[in-house]
Coordinates of C-alpha atoms and ligand atoms in Angstrom, one line a residue:
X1 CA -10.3 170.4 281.1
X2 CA -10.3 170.7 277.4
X3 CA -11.3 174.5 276.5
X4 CA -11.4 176.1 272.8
X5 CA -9.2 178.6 271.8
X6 CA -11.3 182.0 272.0
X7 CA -10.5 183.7 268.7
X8 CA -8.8 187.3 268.8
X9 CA -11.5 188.2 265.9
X10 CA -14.4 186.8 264.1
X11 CA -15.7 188.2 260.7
X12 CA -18.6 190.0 261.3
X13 CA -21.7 188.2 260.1
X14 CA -25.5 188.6 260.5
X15 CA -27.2 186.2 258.5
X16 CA -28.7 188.3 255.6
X17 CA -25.1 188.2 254.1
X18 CA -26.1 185.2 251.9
X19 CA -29.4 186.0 250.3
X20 CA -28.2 189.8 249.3
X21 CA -25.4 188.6 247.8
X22 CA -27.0 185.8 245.7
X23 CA -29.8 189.0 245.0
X24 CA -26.5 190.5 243.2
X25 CA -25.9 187.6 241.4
X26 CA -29.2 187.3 240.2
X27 CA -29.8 190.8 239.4
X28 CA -27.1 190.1 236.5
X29 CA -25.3 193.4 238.1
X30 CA -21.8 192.6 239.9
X31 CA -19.5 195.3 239.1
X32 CA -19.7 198.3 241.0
X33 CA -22.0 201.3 241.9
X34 CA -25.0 199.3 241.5
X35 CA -28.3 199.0 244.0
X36 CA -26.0 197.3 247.0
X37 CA -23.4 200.2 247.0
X38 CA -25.8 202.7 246.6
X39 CA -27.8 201.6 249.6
X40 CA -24.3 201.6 251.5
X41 CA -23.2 204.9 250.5
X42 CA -26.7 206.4 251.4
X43 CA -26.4 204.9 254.7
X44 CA -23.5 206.7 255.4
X45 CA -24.3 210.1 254.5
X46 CA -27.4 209.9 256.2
X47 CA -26.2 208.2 259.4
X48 CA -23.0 210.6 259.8
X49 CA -24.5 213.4 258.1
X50 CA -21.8 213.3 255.4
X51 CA -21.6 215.6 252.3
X52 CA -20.6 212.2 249.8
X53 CA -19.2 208.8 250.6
X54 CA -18.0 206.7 247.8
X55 CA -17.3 202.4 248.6
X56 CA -13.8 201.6 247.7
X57 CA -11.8 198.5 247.3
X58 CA -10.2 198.9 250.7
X59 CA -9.9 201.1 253.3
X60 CA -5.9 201.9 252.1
X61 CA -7.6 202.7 248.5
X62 CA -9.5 205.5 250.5
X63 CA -6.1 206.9 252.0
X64 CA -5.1 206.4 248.5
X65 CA -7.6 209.1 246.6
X66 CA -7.7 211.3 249.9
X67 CA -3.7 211.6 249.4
X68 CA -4.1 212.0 245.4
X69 CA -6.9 214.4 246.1
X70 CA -4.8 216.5 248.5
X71 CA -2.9 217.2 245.4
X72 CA 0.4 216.7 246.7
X73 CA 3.8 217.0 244.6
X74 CA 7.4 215.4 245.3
X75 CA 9.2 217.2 247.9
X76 CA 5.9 217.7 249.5
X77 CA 5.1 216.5 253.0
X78 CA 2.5 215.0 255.2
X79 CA 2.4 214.9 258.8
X80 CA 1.2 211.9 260.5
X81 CA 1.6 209.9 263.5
X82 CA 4.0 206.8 263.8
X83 CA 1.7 204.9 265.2
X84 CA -0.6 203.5 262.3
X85 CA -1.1 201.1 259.9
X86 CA 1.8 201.2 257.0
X87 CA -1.4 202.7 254.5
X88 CA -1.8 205.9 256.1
X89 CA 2.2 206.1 255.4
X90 CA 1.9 204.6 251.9
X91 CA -0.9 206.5 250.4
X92 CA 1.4 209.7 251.0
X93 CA 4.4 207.5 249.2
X94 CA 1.6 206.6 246.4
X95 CA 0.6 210.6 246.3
X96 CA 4.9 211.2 245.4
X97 CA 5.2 212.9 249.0
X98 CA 7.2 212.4 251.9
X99 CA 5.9 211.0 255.7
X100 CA 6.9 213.4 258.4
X101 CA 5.8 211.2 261.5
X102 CA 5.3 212.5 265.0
X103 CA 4.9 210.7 268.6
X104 CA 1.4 210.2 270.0
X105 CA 0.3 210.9 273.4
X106 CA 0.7 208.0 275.8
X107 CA -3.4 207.9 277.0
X108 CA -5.0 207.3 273.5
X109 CA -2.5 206.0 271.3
X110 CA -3.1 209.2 269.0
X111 CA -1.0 211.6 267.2
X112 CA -0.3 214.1 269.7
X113 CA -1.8 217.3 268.9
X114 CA 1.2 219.1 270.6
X115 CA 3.9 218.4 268.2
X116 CA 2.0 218.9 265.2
X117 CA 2.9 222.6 264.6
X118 CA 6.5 222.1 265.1
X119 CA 6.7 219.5 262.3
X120 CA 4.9 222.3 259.7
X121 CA 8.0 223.2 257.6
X122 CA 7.1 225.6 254.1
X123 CA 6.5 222.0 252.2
X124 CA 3.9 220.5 254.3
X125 CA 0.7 220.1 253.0
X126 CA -1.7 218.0 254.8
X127 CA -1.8 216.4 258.3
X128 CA -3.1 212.8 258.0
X129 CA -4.8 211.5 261.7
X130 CA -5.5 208.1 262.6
X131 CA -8.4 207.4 265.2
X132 CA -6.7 204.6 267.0
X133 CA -9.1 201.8 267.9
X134 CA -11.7 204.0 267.4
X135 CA -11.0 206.9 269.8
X136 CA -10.8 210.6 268.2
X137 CA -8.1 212.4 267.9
X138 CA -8.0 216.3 269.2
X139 CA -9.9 217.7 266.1
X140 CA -10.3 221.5 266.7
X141 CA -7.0 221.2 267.7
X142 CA -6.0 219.7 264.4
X143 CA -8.0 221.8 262.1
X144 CA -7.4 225.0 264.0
X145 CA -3.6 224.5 262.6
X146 CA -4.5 223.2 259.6
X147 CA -6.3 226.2 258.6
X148 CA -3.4 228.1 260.2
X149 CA -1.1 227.1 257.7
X150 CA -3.2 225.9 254.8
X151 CA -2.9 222.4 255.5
X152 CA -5.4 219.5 254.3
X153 CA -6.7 217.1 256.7
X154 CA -7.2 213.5 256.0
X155 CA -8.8 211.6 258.6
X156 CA -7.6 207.9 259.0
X157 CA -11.1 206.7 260.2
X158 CA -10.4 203.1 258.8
X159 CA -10.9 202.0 262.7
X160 CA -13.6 204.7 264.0
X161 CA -16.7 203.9 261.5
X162 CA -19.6 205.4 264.4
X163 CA -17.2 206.8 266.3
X164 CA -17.5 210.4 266.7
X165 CA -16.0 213.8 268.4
X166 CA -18.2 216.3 270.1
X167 CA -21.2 215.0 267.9
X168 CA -19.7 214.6 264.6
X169 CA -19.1 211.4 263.1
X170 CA -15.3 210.5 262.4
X171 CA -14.6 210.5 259.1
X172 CA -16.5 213.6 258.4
X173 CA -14.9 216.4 260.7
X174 CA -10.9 216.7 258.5
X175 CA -11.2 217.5 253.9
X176 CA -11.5 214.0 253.8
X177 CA -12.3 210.4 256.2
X178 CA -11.6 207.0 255.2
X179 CA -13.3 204.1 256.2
X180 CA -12.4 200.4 256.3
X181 CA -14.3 197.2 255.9
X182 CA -12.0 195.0 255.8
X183 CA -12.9 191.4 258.1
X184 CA -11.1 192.4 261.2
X185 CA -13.5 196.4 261.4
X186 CA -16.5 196.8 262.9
X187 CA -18.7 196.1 259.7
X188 CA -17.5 193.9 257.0
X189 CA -17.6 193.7 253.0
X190 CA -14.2 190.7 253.2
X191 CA -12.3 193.9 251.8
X192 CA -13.5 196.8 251.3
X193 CA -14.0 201.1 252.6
X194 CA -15.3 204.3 251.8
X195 CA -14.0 207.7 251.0
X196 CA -15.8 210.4 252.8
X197 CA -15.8 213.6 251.0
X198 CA -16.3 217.0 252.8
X199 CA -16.1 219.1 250.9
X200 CA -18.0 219.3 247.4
X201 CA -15.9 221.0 245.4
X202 CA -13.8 217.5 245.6
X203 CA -17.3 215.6 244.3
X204 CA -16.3 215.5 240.4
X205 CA -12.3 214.9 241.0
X206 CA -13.1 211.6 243.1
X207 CA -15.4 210.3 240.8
X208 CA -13.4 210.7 238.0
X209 CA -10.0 209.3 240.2
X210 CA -12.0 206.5 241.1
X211 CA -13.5 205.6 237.6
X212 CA -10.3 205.4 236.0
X213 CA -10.1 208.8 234.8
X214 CA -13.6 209.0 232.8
X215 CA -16.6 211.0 233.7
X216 CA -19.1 208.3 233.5
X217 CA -20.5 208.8 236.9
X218 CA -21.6 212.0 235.2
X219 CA -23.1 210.0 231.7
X220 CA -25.0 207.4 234.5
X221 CA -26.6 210.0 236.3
X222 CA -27.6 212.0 232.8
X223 CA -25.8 214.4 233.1
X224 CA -23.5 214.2 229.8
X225 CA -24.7 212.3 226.8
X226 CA -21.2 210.1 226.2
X227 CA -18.3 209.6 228.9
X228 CA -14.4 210.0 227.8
X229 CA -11.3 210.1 229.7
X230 CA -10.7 213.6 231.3
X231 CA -7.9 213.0 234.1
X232 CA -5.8 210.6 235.9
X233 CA -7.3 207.9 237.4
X234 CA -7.6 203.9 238.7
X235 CA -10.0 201.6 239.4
X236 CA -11.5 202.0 243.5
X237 CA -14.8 200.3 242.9
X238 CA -15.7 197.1 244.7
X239 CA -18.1 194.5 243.1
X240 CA -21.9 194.3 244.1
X241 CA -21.0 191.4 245.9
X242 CA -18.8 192.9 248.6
X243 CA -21.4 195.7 249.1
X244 CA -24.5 193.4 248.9
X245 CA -22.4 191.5 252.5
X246 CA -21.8 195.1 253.4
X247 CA -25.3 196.2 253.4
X248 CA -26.3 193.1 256.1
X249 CA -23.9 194.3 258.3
X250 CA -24.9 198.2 257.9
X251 CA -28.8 197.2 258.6
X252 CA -27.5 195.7 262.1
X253 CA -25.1 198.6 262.5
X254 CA -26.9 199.3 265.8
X255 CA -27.2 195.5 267.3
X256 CA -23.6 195.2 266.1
X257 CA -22.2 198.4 267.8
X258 CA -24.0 197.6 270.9
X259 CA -23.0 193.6 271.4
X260 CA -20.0 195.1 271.0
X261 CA -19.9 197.8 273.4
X262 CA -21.2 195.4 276.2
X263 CA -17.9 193.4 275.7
X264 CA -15.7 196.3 275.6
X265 CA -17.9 197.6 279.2
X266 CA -17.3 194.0 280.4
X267 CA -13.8 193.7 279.8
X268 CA -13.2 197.3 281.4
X269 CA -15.5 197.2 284.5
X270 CA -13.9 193.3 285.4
X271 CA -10.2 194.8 284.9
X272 CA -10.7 198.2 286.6
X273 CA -9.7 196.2 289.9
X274 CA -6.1 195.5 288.3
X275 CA -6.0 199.1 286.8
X276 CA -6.6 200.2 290.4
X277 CA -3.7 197.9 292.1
X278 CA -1.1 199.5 289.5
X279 CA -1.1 195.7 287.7
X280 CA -2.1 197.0 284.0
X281 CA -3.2 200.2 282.0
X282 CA -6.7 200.5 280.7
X283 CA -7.7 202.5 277.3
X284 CA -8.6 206.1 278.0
X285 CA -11.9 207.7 276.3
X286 CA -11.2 211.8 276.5
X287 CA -14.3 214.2 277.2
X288 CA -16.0 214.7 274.2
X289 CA -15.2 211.0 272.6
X290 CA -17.6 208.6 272.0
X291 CA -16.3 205.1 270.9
X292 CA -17.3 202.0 268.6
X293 CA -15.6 199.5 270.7
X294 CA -13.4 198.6 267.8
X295 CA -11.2 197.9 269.9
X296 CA -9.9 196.6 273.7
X297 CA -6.2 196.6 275.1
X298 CA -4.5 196.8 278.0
X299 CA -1.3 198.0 278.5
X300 CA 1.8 195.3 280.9
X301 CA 4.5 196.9 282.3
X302 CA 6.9 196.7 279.2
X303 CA 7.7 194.5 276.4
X304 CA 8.7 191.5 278.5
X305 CA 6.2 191.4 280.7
X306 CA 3.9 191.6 277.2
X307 CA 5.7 188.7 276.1
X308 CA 5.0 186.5 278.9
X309 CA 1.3 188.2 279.2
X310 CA 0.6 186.7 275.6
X311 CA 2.2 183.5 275.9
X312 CA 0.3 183.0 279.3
X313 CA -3.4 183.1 277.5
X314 CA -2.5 181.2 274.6
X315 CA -1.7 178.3 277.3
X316 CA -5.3 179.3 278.3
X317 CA -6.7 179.3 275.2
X318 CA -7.0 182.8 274.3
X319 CA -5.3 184.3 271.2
X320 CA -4.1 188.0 272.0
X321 CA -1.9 190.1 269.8
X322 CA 0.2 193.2 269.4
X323 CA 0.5 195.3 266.5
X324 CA 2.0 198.3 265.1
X325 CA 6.1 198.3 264.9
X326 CA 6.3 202.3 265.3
X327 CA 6.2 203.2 261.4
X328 CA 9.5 205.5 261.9
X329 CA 11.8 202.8 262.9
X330 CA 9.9 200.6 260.1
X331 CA 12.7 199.4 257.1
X332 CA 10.0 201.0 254.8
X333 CA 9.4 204.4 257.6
X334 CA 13.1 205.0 257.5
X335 CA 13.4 204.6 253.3
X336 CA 10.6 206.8 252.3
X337 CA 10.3 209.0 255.8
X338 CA 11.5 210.9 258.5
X339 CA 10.8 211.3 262.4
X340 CA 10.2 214.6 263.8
X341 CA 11.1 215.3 267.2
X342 CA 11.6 212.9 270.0
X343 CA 10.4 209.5 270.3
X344 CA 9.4 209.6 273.6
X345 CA 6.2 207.5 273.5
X346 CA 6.0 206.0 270.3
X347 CA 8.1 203.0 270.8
X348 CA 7.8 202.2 274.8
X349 CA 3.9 202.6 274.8
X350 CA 3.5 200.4 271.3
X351 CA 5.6 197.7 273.0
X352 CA 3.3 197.7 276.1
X353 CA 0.1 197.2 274.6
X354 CA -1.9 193.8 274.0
X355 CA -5.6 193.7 272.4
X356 CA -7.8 191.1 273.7
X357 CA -10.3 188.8 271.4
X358 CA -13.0 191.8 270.5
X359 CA -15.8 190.6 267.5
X360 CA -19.4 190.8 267.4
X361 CA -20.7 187.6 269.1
X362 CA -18.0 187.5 271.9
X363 CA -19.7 185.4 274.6
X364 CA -20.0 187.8 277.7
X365 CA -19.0 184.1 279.5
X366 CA -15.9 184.1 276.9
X367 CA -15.4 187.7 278.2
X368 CA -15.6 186.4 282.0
X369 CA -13.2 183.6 281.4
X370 CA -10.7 185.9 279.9
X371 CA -10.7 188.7 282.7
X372 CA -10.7 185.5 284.8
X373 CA -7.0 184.2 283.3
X374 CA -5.5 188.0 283.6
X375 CA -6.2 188.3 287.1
X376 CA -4.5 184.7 287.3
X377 CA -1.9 186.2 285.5
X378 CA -1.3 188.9 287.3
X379 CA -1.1 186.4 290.8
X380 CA -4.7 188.6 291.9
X381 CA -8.4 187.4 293.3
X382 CA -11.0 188.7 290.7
Ligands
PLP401 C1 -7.5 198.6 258.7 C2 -6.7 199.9 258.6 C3 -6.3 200.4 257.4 C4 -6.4 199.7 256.1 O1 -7.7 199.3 255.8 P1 -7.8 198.1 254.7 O2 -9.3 198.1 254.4 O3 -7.4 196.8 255.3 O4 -7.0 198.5 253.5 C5 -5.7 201.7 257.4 N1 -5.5 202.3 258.6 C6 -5.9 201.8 259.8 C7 -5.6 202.6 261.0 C8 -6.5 200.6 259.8 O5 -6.8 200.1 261.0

């Protein structure tokens, strides 16, 4: 039988993408902060009841003004767990700091909340968390020793955009959240994010950062009669363009989140079976957690058993991939960082894990036929 490859992702798309973007065009308005990315940022401070969100170019720009925001100073340092994307480290690199990383616990994937304190040294300054796949990290945990020690905290919410922890939205619960829209996230501008600001004395130092150093997003709202350049900055807006497709995707947010979710429930209710014969390791969802199905892995037996678990679906047509070389034992990690503590998790649990295809418009048969090749895998009747 000839099959088609089943993508691992597919860019998010609704089918208003087109016309808003051509009503860009035509409205003869293409660089940033116009109608499209005010819509956006609306949306998100209305739907996770933030204080400010501002679009950026990407969701690493984001880490980049949370970092720069923070403040920090060479010799300062910034706790964060191992297991991320390289931004969350670089934005700290950007900011002139140094990466502290930790290990994560073994059942989310997330910096463990446990060996946080004992990293604090009298030059740490702000405790970066990222939400893997979606799934919060231990928040009052977090801030209860941020505020301990006067520490900032910058959420690395690139992956949990309507994800949130005991009723409040990621993103919004740390100083600062950071959003990404990049093809392979939940919603969509091609590249793109959003800085979440929490608190409002921060309001007039972002907008200045991110309008390369100038106070015009004061003169556009009135508020001064001529804009000049008052501080450092750069340049974090995105064109109309990528917020017109953004704006599609956030006026499906809630069809998009739930096709999704119905995979992610498919994939886990098939493969609980497996989980329950001790065959494979199924992502955990703590009390308190709710999810965006950004994400679905499993977890083999180790690295070789990976191995042959990948090469196994491509042969059936189905792309699944790992990701995430622990950050400490990176080239770059071991340059411009250090490890605190043990790595007792880190390293065996990243090598374990696989993600299966997971995109808005996954077939629930594709979904079927996919459970279907792991239990073949695995030598088991599903
Ligand atoms: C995707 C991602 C980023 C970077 O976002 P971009 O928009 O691609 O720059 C940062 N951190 C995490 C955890 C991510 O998943």
């Amino acid at each position: 039988m000839l099959i088609d490859m089943i993508n691992f992702n597919v860019p998010p798309f609704t089918g208003k993408e087109i016309e808003y973007v051509t009503e860009a065009i035509h409205a003869h308005r293409i660089s940033g902060d116009g109608e499209f990315t005010k819509k956006c940022s609306a949306w998100l401070e209305d739907r996770f009841k933030a204080q400010k969100a501002l679009l950026t170019t990407s969701g690493t720009t984001a880490l980049d003004m949370a970092m720069l925001l923070c403040g920090l100073k060479p010799g300062d340092e910034v706790i964060l767990s191992s297991y991320t994307f390289s931004s969350t480290a670089t934005s700290v690199i950007l900011a002139g700091a140094t990466p502290v990383f930790v290990d994560i616990r073994p059942d989310t994937m997330n910096i463990d909340e446990n060996r946080i304190e004992e990293a604090v040294t009298d030059r740490t300054r702000a405790i970066a968390v990222t939400h893997y796949a979606g799934v919060s990290c231990e928040m009052d945990r977090i801030n209860g020793i941020a505020k301990k020690h006067g520490l900032r905290v910058v959420e690395d919410a690139a992956q949990g955009v309507m994800s949130s922890y005991k009723g409040r939205a990621l993103g919004t619960i740390g100083d600062f959240g950071c959003y990404s829209f990049h093809e392979t996230k939940n919603f969509s501008m091609g590249e793109g994010g959003a800085i979440i600001i929490n608190d409002k004395a921060f309001n007039e130092a972002a907008e200045i950062l991110r309008e390369k150093g100038t106070n015009r997003s004061k003169f556009f709202r009135g508020e001064i009669d001529k804009y000049t350049w008052v501080d450092f900055g750069d340049s974090y807006l995105p064109s109309e363009m990528n917020a017109a497709y953004l704006w599609a995707q956030l006026e499906k947010a809630d069809e998009i989140s739930s096709d999704r979710m119905n995979n992610w429930n498919r994939y886990y209710d098939r493969l609980l079976p497996l989980k329950d014969k001790g065959r494979l390791e199924l992502p955990v969802i703590p009390d308190g957690c709710i999810h965006n199905a950004h994400m679905f892995y499993v977890k083999c037996r180790d690295l070789e058993e990976r191995t042959r678990f990948i090469t196994y679906m491509k042969g059936r047509g189905v792309y699944c991939v790992f990701h995430y070389v622990p950050l400490h034992s990176a080239p770059a990690g071991r340059k411009y960082g250090r490890m605190h503590g043990e790595d007792v998790y880190t390293t065996s649990e990243s090598e374990r894990l696989v993600r299966l295809p997971m995109y808005y418009g996954l077939k629930a048969e594709d979904t079927d036929y996919i459970c279907g090749a792991i239990y073949e895998f695995f030598g088991e009747n599903g």
